[in-house]
Tab-separated table of C-alpha atoms in Angstrom:
chain	number	residue	atom	x	y	z
A	9	MET	CA	-68.945	6.360	110.396
A	10	PRO	CA	-67.546	9.503	112.094
A	11	ARG	CA	-70.242	11.646	113.670
A	12	THR	CA	-69.402	14.694	111.532
A	13	HIS	CA	-71.802	17.637	111.849
A	14	LYS	CA	-74.096	15.453	113.977
A	15	THR	CA	-76.386	18.355	114.922
A	16	LEU	CA	-77.253	19.205	111.300
A	17	PRO	CA	-80.265	17.829	109.400
A	18	ARG	CA	-79.373	14.866	107.192
A	19	LEU	CA	-81.140	14.310	103.891
A	20	TYR	CA	-81.074	11.403	101.445
A	21	VAL	CA	-81.000	12.609	97.830
A	22	GLU	CA	-80.838	10.867	94.448
A	23	PRO	CA	-78.456	13.026	92.309
A	24	PRO	CA	-74.692	12.395	92.086
A	25	LEU	CA	-72.735	14.376	94.682
A	26	ALA	CA	-69.475	16.293	94.205
A	27	ASP	CA	-67.751	19.352	95.664
A	28	GLY	CA	-69.305	22.566	94.381
A	29	ALA	CA	-72.328	20.925	92.757
A	30	GLU	CA	-75.810	22.375	93.200
A	31	ILE	CA	-78.844	20.154	93.709
A	32	ALA	CA	-82.555	20.793	94.192
A	33	LEU	CA	-84.607	19.126	96.885
A	34	ASP	CA	-88.001	17.620	96.168
A	35	LYS	CA	-91.243	19.047	97.537
A	36	ASP	CA	-91.372	16.885	100.674
A	37	GLN	CA	-87.746	17.579	101.581
A	38	THR	CA	-88.277	21.292	100.957
A	39	ASN	CA	-91.292	21.313	103.256
A	40	HIS	CA	-89.382	19.461	105.979
A	41	LEU	CA	-86.314	21.670	105.802
A	42	VAL	CA	-88.078	25.038	105.479
A	43	ASN	CA	-91.450	24.689	107.184
A	44	VAL	CA	-90.663	22.083	109.853
A	45	LEU	CA	-87.022	22.813	110.677
A	46	ARG	CA	-87.246	26.542	109.802
A	47	ARG	CA	-83.997	26.567	107.829
A	48	THR	CA	-83.154	29.604	105.693
A	49	PRO	CA	-80.507	30.550	103.079
A	50	GLY	CA	-77.013	30.297	104.538
A	51	ASP	CA	-77.935	27.415	106.871
A	52	ASN	CA	-76.204	24.062	106.503
A	53	CYS	CA	-77.294	20.454	106.251
A	54	VAL	CA	-75.705	17.129	105.340
A	55	VAL	CA	-76.744	15.173	102.251
A	56	PHE	CA	-75.953	11.633	101.080
A	57	ASN	CA	-77.137	9.346	98.290
A	58	GLY	CA	-75.801	5.934	99.298
A	59	ARG	CA	-73.071	6.089	96.643
A	60	ASP	CA	-70.832	9.143	97.049
A	61	GLY	CA	-70.427	9.567	100.795
A	62	ALA	CA	-71.832	12.441	102.877
A	63	PHE	CA	-71.463	16.129	101.975
A	64	LEU	CA	-71.809	19.333	103.926
A	65	ALA	CA	-74.234	21.548	102.009
A	66	GLU	CA	-75.427	25.144	102.224
A	67	ILE	CA	-78.926	26.360	101.415
A	68	VAL	CA	-78.512	28.892	98.599
A	69	GLN	CA	-82.105	29.429	97.534
A	70	VAL	CA	-85.516	28.968	99.107
A	71	ALA	CA	-88.587	29.238	96.904
A	72	LYS	CA	-92.184	28.299	97.629
A	73	LYS	CA	-91.742	24.633	96.722
A	74	LEU	CA	-88.025	24.392	96.001
A	75	VAL	CA	-84.778	24.506	97.951
A	76	SER	CA	-81.411	24.601	96.196
A	77	LEU	CA	-78.282	23.381	97.946
A	78	ARG	CA	-74.613	23.945	97.150
A	79	LEU	CA	-72.295	21.132	98.178
A	80	ILE	CA	-69.322	22.478	100.117
A	81	GLU	CA	-67.187	19.423	100.825
A	82	ARG	CA	-67.322	15.681	101.381
A	83	THR	CA	-67.337	15.054	105.115
A	84	THR	CA	-67.427	11.250	105.095
A	85	GLU	CA	-66.283	8.702	102.538
A	86	GLN	CA	-68.869	6.223	101.306
A	87	THR	CA	-69.058	3.065	103.404
A	88	PRO	CA	-69.089	-0.329	101.643
A	89	ALA	CA	-72.502	-1.805	100.950
A	90	ASN	CA	-73.652	-4.185	103.686
A	91	ASP	CA	-73.840	-7.819	102.611
A	92	LEU	CA	-76.296	-9.190	105.201
A	93	TRP	CA	-79.647	-10.301	103.735
A	94	PHE	CA	-82.697	-9.879	105.980
A	95	GLY	CA	-86.007	-11.557	105.234
A	96	PHE	CA	-89.110	-11.125	107.352
A	97	ALA	CA	-92.756	-12.107	107.409
A	98	PRO	CA	-94.547	-8.725	107.396
A	99	ILE	CA	-96.255	-7.721	110.632
A	100	LYS	CA	-98.753	-4.924	111.206
A	101	ARG	CA	-96.107	-2.385	112.213
A	102	LEU	CA	-93.714	-2.596	109.277
A	103	ASP	CA	-91.885	0.660	109.960
A	104	TYR	CA	-90.197	-0.629	113.123
A	105	GLU	CA	-88.717	-3.765	111.548
A	106	ILE	CA	-87.441	-1.919	108.481
A	107	GLN	CA	-85.919	0.871	110.557
A	108	LYS	CA	-84.197	-1.525	112.952
A	109	ALA	CA	-82.863	-3.726	110.148
A	110	THR	CA	-81.420	-0.606	108.487
A	111	GLU	CA	-79.826	0.588	111.718
A	112	MET	CA	-78.385	-2.884	112.390
A	113	GLY	CA	-76.624	-3.184	109.039
A	114	ALA	CA	-78.878	-5.167	106.696
A	115	GLY	CA	-77.859	-4.692	103.070
A	116	MET	CA	-80.914	-6.297	101.469
A	117	ILE	CA	-84.408	-6.424	102.977
A	118	GLN	CA	-87.106	-8.698	101.566
A	119	PRO	CA	-90.676	-9.384	102.706
A	120	VAL	CA	-91.485	-13.107	102.787
A	121	ILE	CA	-95.114	-14.253	102.785
A	122	THR	CA	-95.527	-17.183	105.168
A	123	ARG	CA	-98.633	-19.143	106.151
A	124	HIS	CA	-99.346	-17.158	109.333
A	125	VAL	CA	-98.334	-13.756	107.975
A	126	GLN	CA	-100.313	-10.875	109.502
A	127	ASN	CA	-99.894	-8.271	106.784
A	128	ALA	CA	-99.784	-9.392	103.154
A	129	ARG	CA	-100.332	-5.883	101.766
A	130	ILE	CA	-96.860	-4.552	100.982
A	131	ASN	CA	-96.053	-1.119	99.579
A	132	PRO	CA	-92.392	-1.188	98.425
A	133	ASP	CA	-92.209	2.618	98.306
A	134	LYS	CA	-93.184	2.820	101.983
A	135	LEU	CA	-90.595	0.202	102.897
A	136	LYS	CA	-87.919	2.222	101.107
A	137	ALA	CA	-89.105	5.396	102.838
A	138	HIS	CA	-88.803	3.701	106.245
A	139	ALA	CA	-85.244	2.603	105.407
A	140	ILE	CA	-84.284	6.104	104.264
A	141	GLU	CA	-85.778	7.664	107.384
A	142	ALA	CA	-83.704	5.346	109.579
A	143	ALA	CA	-80.560	6.066	107.548
A	144	GLN	CA	-81.089	9.813	107.914
A	145	GLN	CA	-81.626	9.616	111.652
A	146	CYS	CA	-78.807	7.178	112.434
A	147	GLU	CA	-76.054	8.433	110.100
A	148	VAL	CA	-76.181	5.316	107.921
A	149	LEU	CA	-74.624	5.863	104.495
A	150	SER	CA	-75.379	2.514	102.829
A	151	VAL	CA	-79.159	2.396	102.494
A	152	PRO	CA	-80.376	-1.210	102.112
A	153	ASP	CA	-82.033	-2.379	98.922
A	154	ILE	CA	-85.681	-3.424	99.190
A	155	ALA	CA	-86.278	-6.648	97.272
A	156	PRO	CA	-89.756	-7.535	95.950
A	157	GLU	CA	-91.898	-9.646	98.240
A	158	THR	CA	-91.737	-13.377	97.707
A	159	SER	CA	-93.493	-16.446	99.015
A	160	PHE	CA	-91.859	-18.721	101.561
A	161	GLU	CA	-91.812	-21.634	99.127
A	162	LYS	CA	-90.339	-19.574	96.289
A	163	LEU	CA	-87.665	-18.232	98.613
A	164	VAL	CA	-86.401	-21.585	99.854
A	165	THR	CA	-86.775	-23.357	96.505
A	166	GLY	CA	-84.748	-20.728	94.684
A	167	TRP	CA	-82.351	-19.821	97.485
A	168	THR	CA	-79.208	-21.386	96.031
A	169	ASP	CA	-79.873	-20.019	92.551
A	170	SER	CA	-80.442	-16.495	93.925
A	171	HIS	CA	-77.972	-16.420	96.813
A	172	GLY	CA	-75.263	-18.932	95.959
A	173	ASP	CA	-73.439	-20.193	99.038
A	174	ARG	CA	-75.089	-17.761	101.459
A	175	ILE	CA	-76.193	-19.471	104.689
A	176	LEU	CA	-79.759	-18.816	105.854
A	177	VAL	CA	-80.116	-18.434	109.628
A	178	PHE	CA	-83.590	-18.766	111.077
A	179	CYS	CA	-84.774	-18.300	114.635
A	180	ASP	CA	-86.424	-21.550	115.652
A	181	GLU	CA	-88.836	-20.830	118.484
A	182	ALA	CA	-89.597	-24.546	118.827
A	183	ALA	CA	-85.954	-25.470	119.446
A	184	ALA	CA	-84.669	-26.198	122.926
A	185	SER	CA	-83.325	-23.084	124.642
A	186	ALA	CA	-79.611	-22.732	124.021
A	187	SER	CA	-77.019	-20.042	123.431
A	188	PRO	CA	-76.720	-19.260	119.703
A	189	VAL	CA	-73.163	-17.927	120.053
A	190	GLU	CA	-71.399	-21.246	119.411
A	191	THR	CA	-73.552	-21.946	116.354
A	192	LEU	CA	-72.977	-18.482	114.903
A	193	THR	CA	-69.245	-18.615	115.611
A	194	ARG	CA	-68.969	-21.588	113.255
A	195	LEU	CA	-70.365	-19.372	110.483
A	196	LYS	CA	-67.607	-16.763	110.713
A	197	GLY	CA	-66.384	-15.728	107.266
A	198	LYS	CA	-69.519	-16.964	105.482
A	199	ARG	CA	-72.139	-14.845	103.722
A	200	LEU	CA	-75.312	-14.833	105.826
A	201	GLY	CA	-79.016	-14.240	105.591
A	202	LEU	CA	-81.490	-13.987	108.451
A	203	LEU	CA	-85.135	-15.042	108.232
A	204	ILE	CA	-87.636	-13.895	110.875
A	205	GLY	CA	-91.094	-15.438	110.928
A	206	PRO	CA	-94.479	-13.846	111.679
A	207	GLU	CA	-95.866	-13.215	115.149
A	208	GLY	CA	-97.826	-16.446	114.843
A	209	GLY	CA	-94.592	-18.286	114.118
A	210	PHE	CA	-93.694	-20.493	111.186
A	211	SER	CA	-96.159	-23.287	110.509
A	212	GLU	CA	-94.957	-26.768	111.418
A	213	GLU	CA	-94.665	-27.573	107.708
A	214	GLU	CA	-92.530	-24.481	107.112
A	215	ARG	CA	-90.320	-25.278	110.090
A	216	GLU	CA	-89.785	-28.856	108.920
A	217	ARG	CA	-89.024	-27.556	105.424
A	218	LEU	CA	-86.346	-25.225	106.780
A	219	LEU	CA	-84.793	-27.865	109.005
A	220	GLY	CA	-84.459	-30.199	106.024
A	221	LEU	CA	-82.385	-27.781	103.922
A	222	ASP	CA	-78.595	-28.002	104.013
A	223	PHE	CA	-78.090	-24.228	103.617
A	224	VAL	CA	-80.270	-23.430	106.663
A	225	VAL	CA	-78.879	-23.051	110.183
A	226	PRO	CA	-81.418	-22.800	113.058
A	227	ILE	CA	-80.654	-20.860	116.225
A	228	SER	CA	-82.469	-20.416	119.519
A	229	LEU	CA	-83.165	-16.980	120.977
A	230	GLY	CA	-83.514	-18.323	124.489
A	231	PRO	CA	-86.317	-19.576	126.731
A	232	ARG	CA	-88.819	-16.782	126.049
A	233	ILE	CA	-91.120	-16.347	123.053
A	234	LEU	CA	-90.299	-12.999	121.472
A	235	ARG	CA	-92.439	-10.730	119.351
A	236	ALA	CA	-91.339	-10.728	115.719
A	237	ASP	CA	-89.955	-7.188	115.912
A	238	THR	CA	-88.067	-7.992	119.124
A	239	ALA	CA	-86.660	-11.151	117.536
A	240	THR	CA	-85.445	-9.036	114.607
A	241	VAL	CA	-83.360	-6.772	116.833
A	242	ALA	CA	-82.105	-9.642	119.022
A	243	ALA	CA	-81.033	-11.823	116.098
A	244	LEU	CA	-79.382	-9.004	114.133
A	245	ALA	CA	-77.501	-7.912	117.250
A	246	LEU	CA	-76.246	-11.462	117.793
A	247	ILE	CA	-75.110	-11.862	114.203
A	248	GLN	CA	-73.332	-8.521	114.104
A	249	ALA	CA	-71.678	-9.082	117.489
A	250	VAL	CA	-70.515	-12.659	116.857
A	251	VAL	CA	-69.711	-12.750	113.123
A	252	GLY	CA	-70.587	-9.321	111.775
A	253	ASP	CA	-69.037	-5.850	111.721
A	254	TRP	CA	-69.152	-5.087	115.462
């Protein structure tokens, strides 16, 4: 998207947006804008809701726990929703993976509980907050949906029913080192999903299960074993560069 008003604070809001409308910020946003950023009436910011594009807004009222904004004009049209599905086995530092997946264009993010998962305690509200934070910082307009956590077995058993003809790419750390570019190139034009395992890796049973499914395509990420969060960025970059929107 164009980097319009890039120096202004950007805020994700829920209400519909239109020229001339007035909206109220919630308590946390008010605190951030007034007490952290020291904004006052007459100052500007940019707001977006993931549906109506981005709007230049002016602060018209500052109360103790409430800021009112008046929307001046739409500065950026809404971008289409991203189609890429991203599934991951939760690690201890969830914020990094969610933020990077948002920045890299995932449209749907879903925690997948595998055998060696490190963090089975998932708070969906925190995941959404991490995605919104990344969208605000990186001028993303299409905030990814956060799907409920699911088990590995439920995911692969119900994949076709839930995802139709979408191909599931998984990073196979046990595969021989090879460039994934040729494999991904063959998937051009297809709907894709990416599954990243835990830092302990998929179990051998899980790996064999994936390799036996006709909708799964394994790729190698090279000769080195990567941390799960590093593999997330590497794999998403490859997909977007070879068959995505880069």
